[in-house]
Coordinates of C-alpha atoms and ligand atoms in Angstrom, one line a residue:
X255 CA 136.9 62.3 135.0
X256 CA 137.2 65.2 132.8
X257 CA 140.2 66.5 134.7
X258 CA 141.8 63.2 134.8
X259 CA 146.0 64.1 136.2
X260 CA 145.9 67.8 136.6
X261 CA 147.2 69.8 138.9
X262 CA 145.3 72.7 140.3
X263 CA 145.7 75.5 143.0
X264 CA 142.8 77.0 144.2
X265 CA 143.2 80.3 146.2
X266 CA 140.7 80.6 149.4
X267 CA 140.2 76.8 149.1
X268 CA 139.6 76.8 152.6
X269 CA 135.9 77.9 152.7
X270 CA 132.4 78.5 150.8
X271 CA 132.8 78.5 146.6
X272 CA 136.9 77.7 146.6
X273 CA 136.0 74.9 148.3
X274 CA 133.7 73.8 146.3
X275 CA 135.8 74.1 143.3
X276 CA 138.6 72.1 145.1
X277 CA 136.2 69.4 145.4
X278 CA 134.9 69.7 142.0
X279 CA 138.3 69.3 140.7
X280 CA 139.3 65.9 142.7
X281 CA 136.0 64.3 141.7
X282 CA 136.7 65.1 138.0
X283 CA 140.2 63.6 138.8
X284 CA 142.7 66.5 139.5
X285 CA 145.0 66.8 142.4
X286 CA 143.9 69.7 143.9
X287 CA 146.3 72.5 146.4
X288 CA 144.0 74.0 148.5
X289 CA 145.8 77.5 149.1
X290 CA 144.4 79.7 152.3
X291 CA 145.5 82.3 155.0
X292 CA 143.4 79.8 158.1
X293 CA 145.9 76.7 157.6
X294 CA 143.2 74.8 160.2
X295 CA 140.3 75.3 157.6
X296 CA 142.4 74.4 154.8
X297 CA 143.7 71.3 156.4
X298 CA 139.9 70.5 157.4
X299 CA 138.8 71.2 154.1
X300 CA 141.4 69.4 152.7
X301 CA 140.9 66.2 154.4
X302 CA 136.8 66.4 153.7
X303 CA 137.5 66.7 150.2
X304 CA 140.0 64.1 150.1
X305 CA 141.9 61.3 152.2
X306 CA 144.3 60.0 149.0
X307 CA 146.3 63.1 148.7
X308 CA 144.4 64.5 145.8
X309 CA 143.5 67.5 148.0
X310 CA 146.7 69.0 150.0
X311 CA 146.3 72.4 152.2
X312 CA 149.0 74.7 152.5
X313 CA 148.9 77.9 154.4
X314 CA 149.9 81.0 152.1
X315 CA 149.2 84.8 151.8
X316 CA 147.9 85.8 148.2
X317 CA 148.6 89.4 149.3
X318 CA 152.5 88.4 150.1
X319 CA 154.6 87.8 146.6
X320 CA 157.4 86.0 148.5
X321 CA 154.3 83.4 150.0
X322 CA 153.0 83.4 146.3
X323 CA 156.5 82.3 145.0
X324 CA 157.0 79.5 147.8
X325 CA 153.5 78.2 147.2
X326 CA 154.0 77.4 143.4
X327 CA 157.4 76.7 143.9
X328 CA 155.8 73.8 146.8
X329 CA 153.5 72.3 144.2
X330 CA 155.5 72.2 141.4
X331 CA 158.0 70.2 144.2
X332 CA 155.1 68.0 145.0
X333 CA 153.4 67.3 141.4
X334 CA 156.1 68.1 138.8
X335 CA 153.5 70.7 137.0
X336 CA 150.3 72.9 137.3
X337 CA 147.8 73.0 134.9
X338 CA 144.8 75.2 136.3
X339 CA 145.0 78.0 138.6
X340 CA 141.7 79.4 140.6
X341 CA 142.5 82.9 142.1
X342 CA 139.1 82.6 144.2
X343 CA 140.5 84.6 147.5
X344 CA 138.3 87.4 147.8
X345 CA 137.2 89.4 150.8
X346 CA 134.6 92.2 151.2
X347 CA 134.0 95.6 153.0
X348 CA 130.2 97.0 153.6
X349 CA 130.2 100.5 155.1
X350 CA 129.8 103.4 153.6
X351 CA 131.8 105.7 151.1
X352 CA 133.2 108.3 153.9
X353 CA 134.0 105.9 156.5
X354 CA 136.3 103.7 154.7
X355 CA 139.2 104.2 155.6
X356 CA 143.1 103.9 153.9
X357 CA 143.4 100.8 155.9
X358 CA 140.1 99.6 154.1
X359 CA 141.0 100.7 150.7
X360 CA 144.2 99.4 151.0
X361 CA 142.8 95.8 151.8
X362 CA 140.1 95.4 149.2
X363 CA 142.4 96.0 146.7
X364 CA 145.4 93.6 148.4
X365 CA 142.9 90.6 148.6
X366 CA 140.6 91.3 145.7
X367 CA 143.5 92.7 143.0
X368 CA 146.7 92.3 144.4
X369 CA 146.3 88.8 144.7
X370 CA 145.5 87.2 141.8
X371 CA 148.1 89.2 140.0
X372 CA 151.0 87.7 142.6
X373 CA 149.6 84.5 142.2
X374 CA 149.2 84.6 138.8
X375 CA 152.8 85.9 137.7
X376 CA 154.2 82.9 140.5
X377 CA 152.3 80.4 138.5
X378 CA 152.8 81.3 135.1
X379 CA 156.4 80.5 134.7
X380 CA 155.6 76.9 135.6
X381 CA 152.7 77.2 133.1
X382 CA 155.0 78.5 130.5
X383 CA 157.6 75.9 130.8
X384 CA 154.4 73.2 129.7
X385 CA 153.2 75.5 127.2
X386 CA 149.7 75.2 128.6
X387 CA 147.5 76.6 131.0
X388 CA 144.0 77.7 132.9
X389 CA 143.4 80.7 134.9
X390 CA 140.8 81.3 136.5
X391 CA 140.0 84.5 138.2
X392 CA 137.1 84.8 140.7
X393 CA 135.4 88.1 139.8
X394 CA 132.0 89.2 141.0
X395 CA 128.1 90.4 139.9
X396 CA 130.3 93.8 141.5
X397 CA 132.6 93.5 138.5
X398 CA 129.8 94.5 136.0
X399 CA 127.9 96.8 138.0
X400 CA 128.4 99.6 141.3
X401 CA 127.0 97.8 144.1
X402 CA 125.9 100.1 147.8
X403 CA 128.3 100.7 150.2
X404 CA 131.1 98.7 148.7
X405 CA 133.3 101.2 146.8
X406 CA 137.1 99.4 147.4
X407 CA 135.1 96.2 146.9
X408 CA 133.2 97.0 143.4
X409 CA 136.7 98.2 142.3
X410 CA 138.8 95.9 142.9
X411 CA 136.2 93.7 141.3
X412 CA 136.0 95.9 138.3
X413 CA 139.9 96.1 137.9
X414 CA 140.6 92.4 137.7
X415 CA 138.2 92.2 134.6
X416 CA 140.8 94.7 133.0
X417 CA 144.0 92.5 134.4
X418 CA 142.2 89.2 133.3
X419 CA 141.8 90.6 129.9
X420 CA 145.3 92.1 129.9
X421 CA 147.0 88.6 131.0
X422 CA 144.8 86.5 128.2
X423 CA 146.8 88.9 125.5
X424 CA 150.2 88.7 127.9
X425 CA 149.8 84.6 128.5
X426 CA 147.9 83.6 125.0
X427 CA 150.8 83.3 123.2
X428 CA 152.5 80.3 125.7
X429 CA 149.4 79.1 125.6
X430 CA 147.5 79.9 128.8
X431 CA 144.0 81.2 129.1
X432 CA 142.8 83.7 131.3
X433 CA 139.3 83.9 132.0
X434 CA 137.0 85.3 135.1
X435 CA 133.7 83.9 136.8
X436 CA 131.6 85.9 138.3
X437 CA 129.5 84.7 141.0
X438 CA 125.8 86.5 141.8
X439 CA 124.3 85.9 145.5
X440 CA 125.8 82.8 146.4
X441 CA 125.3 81.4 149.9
X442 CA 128.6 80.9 151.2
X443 CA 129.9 82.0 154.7
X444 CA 130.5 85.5 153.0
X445 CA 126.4 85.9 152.5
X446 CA 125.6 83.8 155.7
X447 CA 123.2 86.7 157.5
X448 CA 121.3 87.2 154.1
X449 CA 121.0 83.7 153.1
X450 CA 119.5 83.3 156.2
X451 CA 116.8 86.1 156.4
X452 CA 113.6 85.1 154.6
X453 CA 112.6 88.8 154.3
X454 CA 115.4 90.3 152.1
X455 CA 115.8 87.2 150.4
X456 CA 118.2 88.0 147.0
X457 CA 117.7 85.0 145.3
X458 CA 114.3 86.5 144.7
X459 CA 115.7 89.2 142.8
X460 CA 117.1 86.6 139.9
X461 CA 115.2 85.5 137.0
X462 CA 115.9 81.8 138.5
X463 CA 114.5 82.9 141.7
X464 CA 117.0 81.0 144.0
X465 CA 119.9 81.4 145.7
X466 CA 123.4 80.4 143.7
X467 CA 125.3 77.7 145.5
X468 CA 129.1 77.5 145.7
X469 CA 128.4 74.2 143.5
X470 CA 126.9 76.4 140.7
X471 CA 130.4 78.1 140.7
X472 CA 132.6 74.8 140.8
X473 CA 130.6 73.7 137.9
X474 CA 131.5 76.9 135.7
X475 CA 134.9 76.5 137.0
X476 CA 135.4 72.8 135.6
X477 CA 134.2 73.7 132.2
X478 CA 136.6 77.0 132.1
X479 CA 139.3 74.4 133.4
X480 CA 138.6 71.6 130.3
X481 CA 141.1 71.0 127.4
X482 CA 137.9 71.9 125.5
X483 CA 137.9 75.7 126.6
X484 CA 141.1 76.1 125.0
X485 CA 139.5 79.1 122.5
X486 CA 137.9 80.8 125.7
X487 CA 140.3 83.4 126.7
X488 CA 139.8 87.0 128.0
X489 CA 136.2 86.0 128.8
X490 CA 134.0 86.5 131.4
X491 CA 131.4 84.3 132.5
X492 CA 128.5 85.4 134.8
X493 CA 127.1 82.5 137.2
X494 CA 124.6 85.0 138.9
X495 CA 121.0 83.6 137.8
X496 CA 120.7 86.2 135.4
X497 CA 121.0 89.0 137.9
X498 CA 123.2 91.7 135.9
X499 CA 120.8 90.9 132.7
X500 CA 117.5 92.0 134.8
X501 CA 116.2 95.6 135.0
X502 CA 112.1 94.6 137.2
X503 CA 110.7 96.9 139.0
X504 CA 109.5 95.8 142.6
X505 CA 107.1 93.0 142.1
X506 CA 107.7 92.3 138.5
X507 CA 109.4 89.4 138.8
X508 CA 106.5 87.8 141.2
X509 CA 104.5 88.7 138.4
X510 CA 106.1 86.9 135.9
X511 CA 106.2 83.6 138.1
Ligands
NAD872 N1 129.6 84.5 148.0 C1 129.1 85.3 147.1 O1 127.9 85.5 147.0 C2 130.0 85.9 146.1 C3 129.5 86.7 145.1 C4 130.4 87.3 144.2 C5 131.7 87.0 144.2 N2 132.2 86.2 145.2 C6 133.6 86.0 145.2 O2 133.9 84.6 145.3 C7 135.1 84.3 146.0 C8 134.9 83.3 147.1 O3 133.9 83.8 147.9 P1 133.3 83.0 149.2 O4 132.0 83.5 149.4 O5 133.5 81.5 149.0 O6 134.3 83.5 150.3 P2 134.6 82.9 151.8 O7 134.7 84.1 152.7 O8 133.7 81.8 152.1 O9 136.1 82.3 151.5 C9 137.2 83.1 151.3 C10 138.5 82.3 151.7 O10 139.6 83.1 151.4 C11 140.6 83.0 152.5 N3 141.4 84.1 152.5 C12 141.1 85.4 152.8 N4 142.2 86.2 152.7 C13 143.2 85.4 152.2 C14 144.6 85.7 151.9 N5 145.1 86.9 152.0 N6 145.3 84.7 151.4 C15 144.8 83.4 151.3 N7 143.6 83.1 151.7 C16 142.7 84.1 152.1 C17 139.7 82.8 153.7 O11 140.4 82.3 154.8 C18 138.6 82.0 153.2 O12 138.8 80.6 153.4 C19 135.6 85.7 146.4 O13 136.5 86.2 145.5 C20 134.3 86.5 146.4 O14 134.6 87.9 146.3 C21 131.4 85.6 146.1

C-alpha cells in the first residue's frame, strides 16, 4: 500500500491507460476521482475499480476552466485534500497535414494542452495550501518525435513537455513535482484497429517486441506518484518499450531475436 490515504484525480479515468492508473492507485491504497467527459463510463469504471468509495466518477470537461475549478473544488469537498494529479485526457487526430482543419487544430490542442494546464492551475492551489504535491502529465512517444499525419497531435504533445518543465520551476518551490510519462503503442481503445491487425503489428517495432499495456503506464505512474520521487521533477519518463531509443532498418530487429 504504497499510496496508503492519498487523494488522486485522474483525468480521462474513464477508459484504456487512466483507468488503469485509477485502479493502480486504489490497490496501492489511494482514493481515487475518476475525472471524464462520458459520466456513464466513468461511473462504470468507477464501480469496477471500486465498491468502498475509494474510486468516485464525476463528469467534468478538462477543456472548460469553470468545470476544472468545480471539479477540484468537489474533491477537496469530499476528501479534505489532493495529493496526486494525473492529466491523462488525451485525444488524437489522423489525417493528413492539408485537411486538418481549424476545428481540428483547435481541438488537439484544447484536449491535449489546454487541459492539463486548466486542470493543473485548479489543482495547485489545494496543493499549495499542503505544501506538497504530484503531477503527472500524460505525454506521448509523439512528444519526442514527429509522428505521420498527426501534426495538432504531435504538437500538442510536444508543447506539454515545455509546460511540464515550466510548472516543475513554477510549483517546486511549494513543493509540487511535475513530471510527464510518455506512453509508446499501448493497446488501449485509442489503438484498438492496430492492436488488433497481426500484419502491422507495432509492438514489433520495440526492442521488447510487445505491445505496452495500460498496466505498464499505471505502474510508471505509481512510482512518479511515491513520497520517494520527491527529487524527480521536470522529468520525463518514456514507457514505450524502447521505441524513441531505436533507429533498425526493416528486419533488423527480427534479426536480432
Ligand atoms: N494508447 C496509446 O498507445 C497512447 C500512446 C501515447 C500516448 N497516449 C496518451 O495516453 C492518454 C490516455 O490514452 P488512452 O489510450 O487511454 O485513451 P482513451 O481514448 O482510451 O481514453 C481517453 C479518455 O479521455 C476522456 N476524455 C476525452 N476528452 C475529454 C475531456 N475534454 N474531458 C474529460 N475527459 C475527456 C474520454 O472520454 C476517455 O475516457 C492520452 O493522453 C493519450 O494521448 C496513449
Amino acid at each position: 500500500m504504497r499510496l496508503k490515504d492519498k487523494v488522486a484525480i485522474v483525468t480521462g479515468g474513464a477508459s484504456g491507460i487512466g483507468k488503469a492508473i485509477s485502479a493502480a492507485y486504489v490497490r496501492e491504497g489511494a482514493q481515487v476521482f475518476v475525472v471524464d467527459i462520458d459520466e456513464q463510463k466513468g461511473q462504470a469504471a468507477a464501480s469496477e475499480i471500486a465498491t468502498n468509495g475509494k474510486a468516485i466518477s464525476i463528469r467534468a470537461d478538462v477543456t472548460s476552466s469553470a468545470s476544472m475549478e468545480a471539479m477540484a473544488r468537489e474533491v477537496d469537498r469530499k476528501s479534505g485534500r489532493i495529493d496526486i494529479l494525473v492529466n491523462n485526457v488525451g485525444v488524437r487526430i489522423v489525417k493528413p497535414f492539408l485537411e486538418h482543419s481549424d476545428a481540428d487544430w483547435n481541438a488537439m490542442i484544447q484536449a491535449n494542452l489546454t487541459g492539463p494546464f486548466l486542470c493543473s492551475r485548479a489543482v495547485a492551489p489545494f496543493m499549495i495550501r499542503a505544501g506538497k504535491g504530484r503531477i503527472i502529465n500524460t505525454a506521448s512517444i509523439a512528444s519526442f518525435v514527429g509522428r505521420p499525419n498527426r501534426v495538432a497531435y504531435v504538437a500538442a504533445k510536444t508543447g506539454l513537455l515545455g509546460m511540464t518543465r515550466a510548472m516543475a520551476i513554477d510549483l517546486g518551490p511549494m513543493g509540487i513535482t511535475c513530471n510527464a510519462l510518455a506512453p509508446g503503442s499501448i493497446n488501449s481503445p485509442m489503438n484498438a484497429a492496430q492492436a488488433g491487425d497481426a500484419e502491422h503489428d507495432w509492438g514489433k517495432e520495440t526492442p521488447m517486441g510487445r505491445w505496452g499495456t495500460p498496466e505498464d503506464i499505471a505502474n510508471a505512474a505509481v512510482f512518479l506518484a511515491l513520497d520517494e520521487s520527491s527529487y524527480i521533477t521536470g522529468a520525463e519518463l518514456k514507457v514505450d518499450g524502447g521505441w524513441v531509443s531505436t533507429k533498425a532498418r526493416a528486419g533488423e530487429l527480427a534479426e536480432v531475436r
